[in-house]
Amino acid sequence: MSNLDHATAFRASVEPTPRAAVTHRPLTGPGVLLTGGLLAQWQARSRDASLPLALRQLKAMGNVDNLRLAIAGAGGEYRGPEFMDSDLYKTLEAIGWEKTLTGDGAIKEFCDEVISLLEKAQLPDGYLNSYTQVTGERHYSKLATSHELYCAGHLIQAGIAHARGTGSTRLLQIATRFADHLVDAFAGKRAGLDGHPIIETALVELYRETGDERYLRLASQFVEQRGHGLAGDSGHGSRYLQDHLPVRQFADITGHAVRALYLEAGVVDVAVETGDVELLASSVARWADMVAAKTSITGGNGSRHFGEAFGDAYELPPDRAYNETCAAIASFQWSWRLLLATGEGRYADLMERVLYNGFAGAVSADGLRFFYVNPLQRRPDHFECDDPGRRREWFSCACCPPNIMRLAASLEQYIATTVGEVLHVHQFTGAHIDADLPAGRFGVDMTTEYPWRGEVEFRVRQAPAASCGLAIRIPGWSNGAWVTVNGQPTVNGQPVGAAPDASGYLTVSRRWRPGDVLTVAMDVAPRLTFPDPRIDALRGTAAIERGPLVYCFEQVDQLAGVHVDDLALDVSGQARLAGPGGAALAERSGALPGIDVAIVVEAAAAHLPRPADHGLPYTTRPDTTRPAGSPEPGGERVRARAIPYFQWDNRDGRAMRVWMPLHTTGGNR
Amino acid sequence: MSNLDHATAFRASVEPTPRAAVTHRPLTGPGVLLTGGLLAQWQARSRDASLPLALRQLKAMGNVDNLRLAIAGAGGEYRGPEFMDSDLYKTLEAIGWEKTLTGDGAIKEFCDEVISLLEKAQLPDGYLNSYTQVTGERHYSKLATSHELYCAGHLIQAGIAHARGTGSTRLLQIATRFADHLVDAFAGKRAGLDGHPIIETALVELYRETGDERYLRLASQFVEQRGHGLAGDSGHGSRYLQDHLPVRQFADITGHAVRALYLEAGVVDVAVETGDVELLASSVARWADMVAAKTSITGGNGSRHFGEAFGDAYELPPDRAYNETCAAIASFQWSWRLLLATGEGRYADLMERVLYNGFAGAVSADGLRFFYVNPLQRRPDHFECDDPGRRREWFSCACCPPNIMRLAASLEQYIATTVGEVLHVHQFTGAHIDADLPAGRFGVDMTTEYPWRGEVEFRVRQAPAASCGLAIRIPGWSNGAWVTVNGQPTVNGQPVGAAPDASGYLTVSRRWRPGDVLTVAMDVAPRLTFPDPRIDALRGTAAIERGPLVYCFEQVDQLAGVHVDDLALDVSGQARLAGPGGAALAERSGALPGIDVAIVVEAAAAHLPRPADHGLPYTTRPDTTRPAGSPEPGGERVRARAIPYFQWDNRDGRAMRVWMPLHTTGGNR
C-alpha cells in the first residue's frame, strides 16, 4: 500500500491506517487552510522570518558542511553536537509542510543542495550520519549518546513531510533506505536502543506511508525493549532514558522530558496500529500523571535544568522551570495522537494550552529569536551561568528553533478531524475547512477573533445532502458556551445545548445547508487561577488567565517605581480583574510592539524591609515578612498590568512573573 | 621566619602573621581540647568511623593507585575525575589535625605509604599531579577544568596540617617544592588561573608557615588576576569560575558555590596580610549578599543543581537546594577568616548555623554515610536521575567526605580566640581552654549540654594576676542572655549585662581567680521562623528552630496515616510549640537511633482533593486549593513531631520537610 500518489490532497504528519484503533481521523479532501488569527500569523511569520534565518544558521554553524565532510569520508573537522543532522531534517520537514514554498528560489535551492548532499553522503548500505561518518565512530556503538537513530527518525519524518506536502519522494527514498538498513541492523535483535527516542513514531509513520510492516514491527520492538538496559548509560542513569522499566510497567512520567514525550508518541502510534489496549492505557496513565502533577500552567514540561528532566510530583517551580521548547512540541504531538486514539477533548485542551503559551512564548514577536528554556518567572538581574535568559537567535545545541518551524508549518493539521459523519473542530482560528465525509464534502468557514474574543462563527459553504454533524470543542476553562444555529438557540424546538458531552465536544447534527451559521461564544473573561496546595513553589499565589491565554506581569508594563517582585494581587473584590471579555476596562496597548491585549488589576506594591535579625532572610517576627494571611498587609495600592505570557521578553530583559503573591486584607493568622 | 618548631603547641589551620590586619588571634599555648557535647562526639566519630572508611575507599577507588601509575610515568589507566589527588590530601589533612592518631598503626601506615608515593611521584621540578602525569596531559594546559592548582592547594593545606598538627614536615616539604614550582611557572606572568580556587588561601598559609613572601605575592596575583578571562572556559561560562569581573568590582556572590567560597577565603587572607582594606570590603560585601539573599536557613549555599551554583537573589528552593557539603565547609572557612579580621559575631553566628545544620546533616549518625547535596525538603518517591537522595558511603566525585573529615578533625580550632587580654569564646561545647594572654595563661573549662540546653558554664582553672576578659558570643537567635558571675548577676555592684555589645559579644573583665564561675543562659525555647516574602519558594510557610538547630518533619516520626506533605502548622495559639526549653512538653526520643530531642507541634493534616477542572493542578475555585488565608482550612487536627535537621535520613528514606505550610483558621482572603 502506498499513499504517495495522494500528494495533491490534504496530508498530515499523522495518518493512522484504516485498520488503526483510533476514534478520530485526519481530514481527507482539501482539508484545512488557515485564513486568519494568531495561528495563521505564526505560520506566516515562521515561513517569512524564521525559516530564512534557519537556512543561514544551518550553513553558518556547520550543519551543511558536516554533510560535505561526511561525503569526503572520516577525518574532517565535524562541528557541533552529535545530532547536527537532525536540525537539517527538522528544517527540511518544515519546508515539506510549507507547500507554498516549493516555488521559492532560495528555499528550493537549499532543499536541492541538502538533499543532494544527503544522497551522496548516504553509505551504500543505507546508513547516514555525518557525526559518525566524519569522526569515524563505529556505527551504533554509543547509542546512549550518539543520537544516530534520533537523526534517522527526523530524516524519516522529513521525508514523509516532503512526500505528503510537496509530492516529492526524493528525500523519502533516502529515509527509506536508511530505515531498511535499521531493519537489517536491529530487527529481531537486542542490538541496542537510541538514548533519544523519536525513531519509534517515525517508523510507524513510515509504515503508514509505505505499508511495509517491517517498520511497524521495528518500532514496536524499540518500544518494548525499553526498560531492559539496552539504551546504555548516558551519564544520567536509566530514568533519564526511560530505560528503568518496561513501558507497560510504570505510570509516572520521568526522566529527560523531550525523550519521554517523543517516546510516548511512538508508544501511542504502536498501540493504535497494533490494537494494543494495554499499551495505550500505559501511555494514557503517564499523560494523566504528567498533567496532574508535572505540567506548568503554560503547558510546559520538565521542572529541572539538571538533566532537562521531569521532576517529582508537584515539583513545579516557576523560576527554575526548564520547560524546554522541544518538550512543548513533543507534548503537543503526543496529545494529538491520544486525541485521535480516544476522541477525548482533554487532549485538545492541553494542546491549546501548550500552543498559546509554552509553544507560542518560545518565539519572539518578529520570529527571529527563540527560547530554549521557558520559565514562568524571571527575577531582576537573572543569570543562568552567563546567560541573562533572553531569547537568542540560535543555539550551539539548536534543536528548538527548527522544531518550532516544523510545527508552525503544519498547524493547520491540528484544527479538525472526522468521526464518521461528524466534523470535529479542536482549535479556533480563521480557517477554510473542507472534509470529505462518507456522505459527501462538508465545507465550513471558521471566522473568529479568538483568543482575544470568545465568539467563533462557522459558516457552511458546502454540505452533504444527508445529515451530518459539526462538533465543537468547548474548552475546559470556559463556563460552558452559548451556541446558536442561524441565530437561534434552538433547532427543531430543541435547545442546541450549552454544555459539552463527556468528551468535551458540543455536537450539532442536522441537514446543513450552504449559508447556515453556527456560532459558539465562550467565556473569555479574565479569571484567577489558584495552584494545588501541593505545589510548594506556588503557595499563596494566583495567576491570571483569559480564554486559553496565561497572562504575566512584566516589569516594563508597570508604573514607575513599582517593582514586579513587590506586587501582590488584590483579589478581595468582585470586579477584581478588568480586561477585554470582562465587564470593565478594555485596554488595547497597540503602542507596545507585540502586545495586543493587556489586563489591568488592582494590586498592592510593597516596599519590603529587609529582616534585620541576623542578616539572614528569616525572622521570628512575622509582621515584617507579611506571609499571606498575616494581619498587616501593608503596601500602597497600585494598578498593575498583565500581558499574555507568549508576548513576554519582546521589549526589555527585566523581571517577569506569571504567579503573583496574593494580597490579603485582614483576618487571623 | 619558620614556625615549624612550635609543633607541640596548639596550632591552627589559619594563623595570621603578627603583621596581619586582624582583630582576633588564634590561641597560643595549650589551646583548646574538646571534652564533651556534639562537637566532641562528631570529632570522635569522624576519627573512629569515617576516617577508616576513607582509607578503604581511597584504595578501592584508585586514588592511591593513581600515584603508583604516576610514578611509572604516562600511559596507565588513570581512574576517577581529574582531582582524585585532592581527596587524598584532604584525608591527610584530617590525619594531620588528628594529633592523637599519629600512634595508630593503620593510619600511620597509610600516611607513610601515601607520602612515600607522593615523594616518588613528584617530578624533579616540583610538579605533582597524578592526572596529568598518567594521562600525559600538558601541565597547566587546561586550567579551567584540570584542577592542578586546586590539588596543589589541598597538598599545601595537608602539609601545613601535618607540620602544625604532628610536627612532621615531610609532607610540607613536598608541598613547598610544588609551591616553588608554581612560583616559577606563574609568578609575575599571565599564565592562567585554576578554574577551582583554593590555591590562594593555601599559598597565604604557606607564607604564614614559612615566611616566604613569594607565596603571598603569588596568592595576591591569583586573586587580582580573576576577572580577566585567565581561568578559561569550563563550559559553564565566566561567572561559574568567578572570572567575570575583578574581585574588587562586584558585590554579588555568584557561580559555582564551592569555587566562590574557597576564593573568598583567599581574598580575605590576602587582604589581611597585605592590609588591603578595599579588598577586604569587597569580600565583606559578598558575604552580606550571600547571607541576605542566597543562604538557606540551614546555612547551605548553592541554590542550583545545574552548575552547583548560587542562584539569583532570593532564589532559595527547599526541595531543589543543592547546598553542597563542601560549600558548607567553605562558607565556614570564609566566615572564620572574616571573624578573625573584623571580630564581628555575625560571622560566628553563621558558622554556628552551618556547623549544626548544613554541615552536621551531611553525615549519618554512624559516620559512615554522607550527603553531597543537602536539600531542605524531600518529596515522597523522590528521584534525581536514578538517585533517591539518601546518604551514600562514597561518591565517584568524592570531594565531600574527606572535606568533612578535615573540618571535624580541626573543630577545636574554631572555639576561641584572643583580642589582647580578652579571651573570646565563639562556640559552645565541652572544652578545656588555655589561652596564653599577654598577662599570662588563662585556663577556663567550659561545660554545657548545648545545644539541647541553653546554659553554659565557664569555670576558671588558671588566671593571670592582672585583670583580663572573658567574652562570650551571644547568638543572634537568642533573646539576649542571662549572665552570672559566681552566682551573682552583678559584679562590684554593676550588672554583668544581658545584652551583647555591637559585635555580638558579652564581655566580663575582672581579676579572675581559680574557681570563679561565669554562667550564660541562652533562650533555646523552640521558635517559629518566617521567610522573607521575597523568597517565593517559601511563601506561606514557617520553620521551627531551637537554639542553633533547625528542625524538620520526617515521615517516619508522624502518626499513622499522616503524610508530611499534607501537614500544615497551626500557629494560632500562644503555646504553639512544645519541646525542651519551651514551657510544656519535653520529649526525649531515645528509642529512635540518632534522635536526641524532638519537638511536638499542633498541626492540621489535610486529605487534599485533586482539583478536577482540567486534570491540571490549577483551578479557579480557591476553596479546593486552600491557599494560606483561605476561609475554609479543613483538615483534621493532629500532633506532629519534628527532629533536628542534622539527624534526618537516619532511619528510612521517606519524605522530609523543614518549611511547613501555615494552617490558617479563618479571616478574609
PDB file of C-alpha atoms in Angstrom, chain A residues 30-247:
ATOM      1  CA  PRO A  30      -8.939  19.685   0.563  1.00  0.00           C
ATOM      2  CA  GLY A  31      -8.595  19.791   4.333  1.00  0.00           C
ATOM      3  CA  VAL A  32      -7.760  22.969   6.221  1.00  0.00           C
ATOM      4  CA  LEU A  33      -6.285  26.267   5.151  1.00  0.00           C
ATOM      5  CA  LEU A  34      -5.504  28.825   7.839  1.00  0.00           C
ATOM      6  CA  THR A  35      -7.025  32.196   6.902  1.00  0.00           C
ATOM      7  CA  GLY A  36      -6.604  34.358   9.978  1.00  0.00           C
ATOM      8  CA  GLY A  37      -5.843  34.713  13.610  1.00  0.00           C
ATOM      9  CA  LEU A  38      -2.736  34.036  15.623  1.00  0.00           C
ATOM     10  CA  LEU A  39      -2.151  30.586  14.162  1.00  0.00           C
ATOM     11  CA  ALA A  40      -2.101  31.929  10.618  1.00  0.00           C
ATOM     12  CA  GLN A  41       0.115  34.819  11.709  1.00  0.00           C
ATOM     13  CA  TRP A  42       2.532  32.461  13.427  1.00  0.00           C
ATOM     14  CA  GLN A  43       2.648  30.199  10.403  1.00  0.00           C
ATOM     15  CA  ALA A  44       3.369  33.106   8.077  1.00  0.00           C
ATOM     16  CA  ARG A  45       5.971  34.563  10.453  1.00  0.00           C
ATOM     17  CA  SER A  46       7.736  31.241  10.677  1.00  0.00           C
ATOM     18  CA  ARG A  47       7.812  30.950   6.893  1.00  0.00           C
ATOM     19  CA  ASP A  48       8.836  34.539   6.197  1.00  0.00           C
ATOM     20  CA  ALA A  49      11.226  35.277   9.080  1.00  0.00           C
ATOM     21  CA  SER A  50      12.262  32.143  10.952  1.00  0.00           C
ATOM     22  CA  LEU A  51      12.870  29.810   8.052  1.00  0.00           C
ATOM     23  CA  PRO A  52      15.269  32.124   6.154  1.00  0.00           C
ATOM     24  CA  LEU A  53      17.134  32.609   9.446  1.00  0.00           C
ATOM     25  CA  ALA A  54      17.392  28.836   9.837  1.00  0.00           C
ATOM     26  CA  LEU A  55      18.841  28.413   6.377  1.00  0.00           C
ATOM     27  CA  ARG A  56      21.545  30.970   7.187  1.00  0.00           C
ATOM     28  CA  GLN A  57      22.318  29.430  10.561  1.00  0.00           C
ATOM     29  CA  LEU A  58      22.481  25.864   9.297  1.00  0.00           C
ATOM     30  CA  LYS A  59      25.173  26.985   6.893  1.00  0.00           C
ATOM     31  CA  ALA A  60      26.971  29.180   9.416  1.00  0.00           C
ATOM     32  CA  MET A  61      27.006  26.607  12.219  1.00  0.00           C
ATOM     33  CA  GLY A  62      28.331  23.768  10.076  1.00  0.00           C
ATOM     34  CA  ASN A  63      25.273  21.545   9.704  1.00  0.00           C
ATOM     35  CA  VAL A  64      25.532  21.617   5.917  1.00  0.00           C
ATOM     36  CA  ASP A  65      29.323  21.465   5.908  1.00  0.00           C
ATOM     37  CA  ASN A  66      29.227  18.363   8.108  1.00  0.00           C
ATOM     38  CA  LEU A  67      27.482  16.564   5.226  1.00  0.00           C
ATOM     39  CA  ARG A  68      30.239  17.637   2.850  1.00  0.00           C
ATOM     40  CA  LEU A  69      32.809  16.262   5.270  1.00  0.00           C
ATOM     41  CA  ALA A  70      30.863  13.023   5.512  1.00  0.00           C
ATOM     42  CA  ILE A  71      30.958  12.678   1.738  1.00  0.00           C
ATOM     43  CA  ALA A  72      34.729  13.123   1.888  1.00  0.00           C
ATOM     44  CA  GLY A  73      34.966  10.336   4.478  1.00  0.00           C
ATOM     45  CA  ALA A  74      36.279  10.157   8.033  1.00  0.00           C
ATOM     46  CA  GLY A  75      38.834  12.599   9.316  1.00  0.00           C
ATOM     47  CA  GLY A  76      37.426  16.071   8.832  1.00  0.00           C
ATOM     48  CA  GLU A  77      36.569  18.635  11.494  1.00  0.00           C
ATOM     49  CA  TYR A  78      32.980  17.833  12.437  1.00  0.00           C
ATOM     50  CA  ARG A  79      31.243  20.841  14.036  1.00  0.00           C
ATOM     51  CA  GLY A  80      28.594  20.946  16.738  1.00  0.00           C
ATOM     52  CA  PRO A  81      26.896  18.270  18.827  1.00  0.00           C
ATOM     53  CA  GLU A  82      26.293  14.722  17.569  1.00  0.00           C
ATOM     54  CA  PHE A  83      22.802  15.489  16.317  1.00  0.00           C
ATOM     55  CA  MET A  84      23.519  18.366  13.931  1.00  0.00           C
ATOM     56  CA  ASP A  85      21.863  16.399  11.098  1.00  0.00           C
ATOM     57  CA  SER A  86      18.548  16.472  12.940  1.00  0.00           C
ATOM     58  CA  ASP A  87      18.407  20.275  12.755  1.00  0.00           C
ATOM     59  CA  LEU A  88      18.681  19.998   8.990  1.00  0.00           C
ATOM     60  CA  TYR A  89      15.970  17.348   8.908  1.00  0.00           C
ATOM     61  CA  LYS A  90      13.559  19.375  11.043  1.00  0.00           C
ATOM     62  CA  THR A  91      14.100  22.345   8.762  1.00  0.00           C
ATOM     63  CA  LEU A  92      13.509  20.179   5.709  1.00  0.00           C
ATOM     64  CA  GLU A  93      10.352  18.881   7.383  1.00  0.00           C
ATOM     65  CA  ALA A  94       9.154  22.455   7.893  1.00  0.00           C
ATOM     66  CA  ILE A  95       9.792  23.150   4.240  1.00  0.00           C
ATOM     67  CA  GLY A  96       7.878  19.999   3.323  1.00  0.00           C
ATOM     68  CA  TRP A  97       4.756  21.173   5.159  1.00  0.00           C
ATOM     69  CA  GLU A  98       5.129  24.692   3.698  1.00  0.00           C
ATOM     70  CA  LYS A  99       3.753  23.574   0.389  1.00  0.00           C
ATOM     71  CA  THR A 100       3.677  27.134  -0.876  1.00  0.00           C
ATOM     72  CA  LEU A 101       7.432  27.257  -0.596  1.00  0.00           C
ATOM     73  CA  THR A 102       8.213  24.818  -3.330  1.00  0.00           C
ATOM     74  CA  GLY A 103       8.442  27.649  -5.795  1.00  0.00           C
ATOM     75  CA  ASP A 104      10.690  29.848  -3.624  1.00  0.00           C
ATOM     76  CA  GLY A 105      14.133  30.181  -5.132  1.00  0.00           C
ATOM     77  CA  ALA A 106      16.296  30.218  -2.016  1.00  0.00           C
ATOM     78  CA  ILE A 107      14.286  27.518  -0.293  1.00  0.00           C
ATOM     79  CA  LYS A 108      14.254  25.275  -3.330  1.00  0.00           C
ATOM     80  CA  GLU A 109      17.975  25.813  -3.787  1.00  0.00           C
ATOM     81  CA  PHE A 110      18.623  24.895  -0.142  1.00  0.00           C
ATOM     82  CA  CYS A 111      16.468  21.783  -0.422  1.00  0.00           C
ATOM     83  CA  ASP A 112      18.110  20.641  -3.607  1.00  0.00           C
ATOM     84  CA  GLU A 113      21.567  21.276  -2.185  1.00  0.00           C
ATOM     85  CA  VAL A 114      20.989  19.476   1.094  1.00  0.00           C
ATOM     86  CA  ILE A 115      19.094  16.559  -0.395  1.00  0.00           C
ATOM     87  CA  SER A 116      21.841  16.110  -2.982  1.00  0.00           C
ATOM     88  CA  LEU A 117      24.436  16.120  -0.203  1.00  0.00           C
ATOM     89  CA  LEU A 118      22.402  13.586   1.752  1.00  0.00           C
ATOM     90  CA  GLU A 119      22.187  11.340  -1.311  1.00  0.00           C
ATOM     91  CA  LYS A 120      25.941  11.495  -1.691  1.00  0.00           C
ATOM     92  CA  ALA A 121      26.695  11.062   1.983  1.00  0.00           C
ATOM     93  CA  GLN A 122      24.441   8.054   2.409  1.00  0.00           C
ATOM     94  CA  LEU A 123      26.549   4.908   2.540  1.00  0.00           C
ATOM     95  CA  PRO A 124      25.807   2.050   0.161  1.00  0.00           C
ATOM     96  CA  ASP A 125      24.141   0.075   2.949  1.00  0.00           C
ATOM     97  CA  GLY A 126      21.727   2.951   3.621  1.00  0.00           C
ATOM     98  CA  TYR A 127      23.439   4.276   6.779  1.00  0.00           C
ATOM     99  CA  LEU A 128      23.655   8.040   7.016  1.00  0.00           C
ATOM    100  CA  ASN A 129      25.021  10.123   9.870  1.00  0.00           C
ATOM    101  CA  SER A 130      27.505  12.922   9.426  1.00  0.00           C
ATOM    102  CA  TYR A 131      28.788  12.691  13.008  1.00  0.00           C
ATOM    103  CA  THR A 132      29.932   9.086  12.905  1.00  0.00           C
ATOM    104  CA  GLN A 133      30.980   9.265   9.280  1.00  0.00           C
ATOM    105  CA  VAL A 134      33.233  12.261   9.911  1.00  0.00           C
ATOM    106  CA  THR A 135      34.569  11.214  13.317  1.00  0.00           C
ATOM    107  CA  GLY A 136      34.950   7.564  12.377  1.00  0.00           C
ATOM    108  CA  GLU A 137      32.945   6.485  15.434  1.00  0.00           C
ATOM    109  CA  ARG A 138      31.728   2.900  14.954  1.00  0.00           C
ATOM    110  CA  HIS A 139      28.075   2.841  13.902  1.00  0.00           C
ATOM    111  CA  TYR A 140      25.616   2.216  16.730  1.00  0.00           C
ATOM    112  CA  SER A 141      28.462   1.762  19.213  1.00  0.00           C
ATOM    113  CA  LYS A 142      27.425   4.581  21.569  1.00  0.00           C
ATOM    114  CA  LEU A 143      23.679   4.675  21.191  1.00  0.00           C
ATOM    115  CA  ALA A 144      23.115   6.188  24.636  1.00  0.00           C
ATOM    116  CA  THR A 145      24.566   9.453  23.381  1.00  0.00           C
ATOM    117  CA  SER A 146      25.188   9.244  19.614  1.00  0.00           C
ATOM    118  CA  HIS A 147      21.637  10.156  18.507  1.00  0.00           C
ATOM    119  CA  GLU A 148      22.064   8.063  15.326  1.00  0.00           C
ATOM    120  CA  LEU A 149      18.523   6.675  15.383  1.00  0.00           C
ATOM    121  CA  TYR A 150      17.223  10.025  16.605  1.00  0.00           C
ATOM    122  CA  CYS A 151      18.639  11.624  13.484  1.00  0.00           C
ATOM    123  CA  ALA A 152      17.234   8.751  11.411  1.00  0.00           C
ATOM    124  CA  GLY A 153      13.803   9.402  12.912  1.00  0.00           C
ATOM    125  CA  HIS A 154      13.913  13.067  11.966  1.00  0.00           C
ATOM    126  CA  LEU A 155      15.102  12.113   8.463  1.00  0.00           C
ATOM    127  CA  ILE A 156      12.112   9.809   8.102  1.00  0.00           C
ATOM    128  CA  GLN A 157       9.713  12.490   9.330  1.00  0.00           C
ATOM    129  CA  ALA A 158      11.233  14.980   6.901  1.00  0.00           C
ATOM    130  CA  GLY A 159      10.972  12.506   4.059  1.00  0.00           C
ATOM    131  CA  ILE A 160       7.305  11.924   4.845  1.00  0.00           C
ATOM    132  CA  ALA A 161       6.660  15.671   5.038  1.00  0.00           C
ATOM    133  CA  HIS A 162       8.211  16.179   1.617  1.00  0.00           C
ATOM    134  CA  ALA A 163       6.242  13.321   0.115  1.00  0.00           C
ATOM    135  CA  ARG A 164       2.937  14.361   1.694  1.00  0.00           C
ATOM    136  CA  GLY A 165       3.445  18.090   1.499  1.00  0.00           C
ATOM    137  CA  THR A 166       5.117  18.532  -1.867  1.00  0.00           C
ATOM    138  CA  GLY A 167       4.717  15.205  -3.617  1.00  0.00           C
ATOM    139  CA  SER A 168       8.474  14.837  -3.970  1.00  0.00           C
ATOM    140  CA  THR A 169       9.703  11.442  -2.779  1.00  0.00           C
ATOM    141  CA  ARG A 170      13.424  12.111  -3.228  1.00  0.00           C
ATOM    142  CA  LEU A 171      14.040  12.696   0.486  1.00  0.00           C
ATOM    143  CA  LEU A 172      11.689   9.866   1.447  1.00  0.00           C
ATOM    144  CA  GLN A 173      13.751   7.484  -0.651  1.00  0.00           C
ATOM    145  CA  ILE A 174      16.880   8.361   1.316  1.00  0.00           C
ATOM    146  CA  ALA A 175      14.919   7.886   4.526  1.00  0.00           C
ATOM    147  CA  THR A 176      13.507   4.564   3.399  1.00  0.00           C
ATOM    148  CA  ARG A 177      16.953   3.255   2.506  1.00  0.00           C
ATOM    149  CA  PHE A 178      18.155   4.189   5.994  1.00  0.00           C
ATOM    150  CA  ALA A 179      15.051   2.581   7.521  1.00  0.00           C
ATOM    151  CA  ASP A 180      15.747  -0.610   5.614  1.00  0.00           C
ATOM    152  CA  HIS A 181      19.270  -0.538   6.989  1.00  0.00           C
ATOM    153  CA  LEU A 182      17.869  -0.126  10.503  1.00  0.00           C
ATOM    154  CA  VAL A 183      15.637  -3.153   9.944  1.00  0.00           C
ATOM    155  CA  ASP A 184      18.691  -5.165   8.927  1.00  0.00           C
ATOM    156  CA  ALA A 185      20.741  -3.942  11.857  1.00  0.00           C
ATOM    157  CA  PHE A 186      18.164  -4.106  14.648  1.00  0.00           C
ATOM    158  CA  ALA A 187      15.035  -6.128  13.794  1.00  0.00           C
ATOM    159  CA  GLY A 188      14.680  -9.222  15.940  1.00  0.00           C
ATOM    160  CA  LYS A 189      17.910  -8.463  17.813  1.00  0.00           C
ATOM    161  CA  ARG A 190      18.927  -6.924  21.083  1.00  0.00           C
ATOM    162  CA  ALA A 191      21.330  -4.556  19.335  1.00  0.00           C
ATOM    163  CA  GLY A 192      20.678  -1.508  21.487  1.00  0.00           C
ATOM    164  CA  LEU A 193      18.275   1.400  21.763  1.00  0.00           C
ATOM    165  CA  ASP A 194      18.859   5.030  20.931  1.00  0.00           C
ATOM    166  CA  GLY A 195      19.160   7.151  24.056  1.00  0.00           C
ATOM    167  CA  HIS A 196      16.882   9.723  22.450  1.00  0.00           C
ATOM    168  CA  PRO A 197      13.580   8.369  21.154  1.00  0.00           C
ATOM    169  CA  ILE A 198      11.777   9.572  18.069  1.00  0.00           C
ATOM    170  CA  ILE A 199      12.627   6.697  15.756  1.00  0.00           C
ATOM    171  CA  GLU A 200       9.597   4.831  17.111  1.00  0.00           C
ATOM    172  CA  THR A 201       6.953   7.286  15.937  1.00  0.00           C
ATOM    173  CA  ALA A 202       8.897   7.931  12.720  1.00  0.00           C
ATOM    174  CA  LEU A 203       8.979   4.238  11.822  1.00  0.00           C
ATOM    175  CA  VAL A 204       5.237   3.865  12.461  1.00  0.00           C
ATOM    176  CA  GLU A 205       4.546   6.790  10.142  1.00  0.00           C
ATOM    177  CA  LEU A 206       6.848   5.268   7.529  1.00  0.00           C
ATOM    178  CA  TYR A 207       4.818   2.067   7.838  1.00  0.00           C
ATOM    179  CA  ARG A 208       1.681   4.150   7.341  1.00  0.00           C
ATOM    180  CA  GLU A 209       3.231   5.829   4.326  1.00  0.00           C
ATOM    181  CA  THR A 210       4.628   2.715   2.663  1.00  0.00           C
ATOM    182  CA  GLY A 211       2.560  -0.133   4.071  1.00  0.00           C
ATOM    183  CA  ASP A 212       5.768  -2.003   4.883  1.00  0.00           C
ATOM    184  CA  GLU A 213       5.027  -3.791   8.152  1.00  0.00           C
ATOM    185  CA  ARG A 214       8.728  -4.303   8.969  1.00  0.00           C
ATOM    186  CA  TYR A 215       8.836  -0.669  10.067  1.00  0.00           C
ATOM    187  CA  LEU A 216       5.878  -1.111  12.422  1.00  0.00           C
ATOM    188  CA  ARG A 217       7.436  -4.249  13.869  1.00  0.00           C
ATOM    189  CA  LEU A 218      10.763  -2.487  14.431  1.00  0.00           C
ATOM    190  CA  ALA A 219       9.012   0.450  16.091  1.00  0.00           C
ATOM    191  CA  SER A 220       7.135  -1.976  18.316  1.00  0.00           C
ATOM    192  CA  GLN A 221      10.402  -3.716  19.163  1.00  0.00           C
ATOM    193  CA  PHE A 222      12.077  -0.442  20.128  1.00  0.00           C
ATOM    194  CA  VAL A 223       9.107   0.428  22.362  1.00  0.00           C
ATOM    195  CA  GLU A 224       9.024  -2.962  24.046  1.00  0.00           C
ATOM    196  CA  GLN A 225      12.780  -3.226  24.502  1.00  0.00           C
ATOM    197  CA  ARG A 226      12.867  -0.156  26.767  1.00  0.00           C
ATOM    198  CA  GLY A 227      13.354  -0.992  30.407  1.00  0.00           C
ATOM    199  CA  HIS A 228      15.994  -3.667  29.929  1.00  0.00           C
ATOM    200  CA  GLY A 229      19.143  -1.578  29.945  1.00  0.00           C
ATOM    201  CA  LEU A 230      19.574  -1.666  26.181  1.00  0.00           C
ATOM    202  CA  ALA A 231      19.832   2.113  25.911  1.00  0.00           C
ATOM    203  CA  GLY A 232      23.124   2.067  27.813  1.00  0.00           C
ATOM    204  CA  ASP A 233      24.227   4.884  30.075  1.00  0.00           C
ATOM    205  CA  SER A 234      24.438   8.495  29.002  1.00  0.00           C
ATOM    206  CA  GLY A 235      25.710   9.536  32.421  1.00  0.00           C
ATOM    207  CA  HIS A 236      22.298  10.472  33.817  1.00  0.00           C
ATOM    208  CA  GLY A 237      21.050   6.994  34.661  1.00  0.00           C
ATOM    209  CA  SER A 238      18.256   4.846  33.304  1.00  0.00           C
ATOM    210  CA  ARG A 239      15.233   7.004  34.173  1.00  0.00           C
ATOM    211  CA  TYR A 240      16.723   9.809  32.102  1.00  0.00           C
ATOM    212  CA  LEU A 241      16.476   7.494  29.082  1.00  0.00           C
ATOM    213  CA  GLN A 242      13.119   5.943  30.100  1.00  0.00           C
ATOM    214  CA  ASP A 243      15.019   2.677  30.322  1.00  0.00           C
ATOM    215  CA  HIS A 244      14.382   1.883  34.005  1.00  0.00           C
ATOM    216  CA  LEU A 245      11.241  -0.215  33.464  1.00  0.00           C
ATOM    217  CA  PRO A 246       9.313  -1.623  30.501  1.00  0.00           C
ATOM    218  CA  VAL A 247       6.804   0.975  29.317  1.00  0.00           C
TER     219      VAL A 247
END
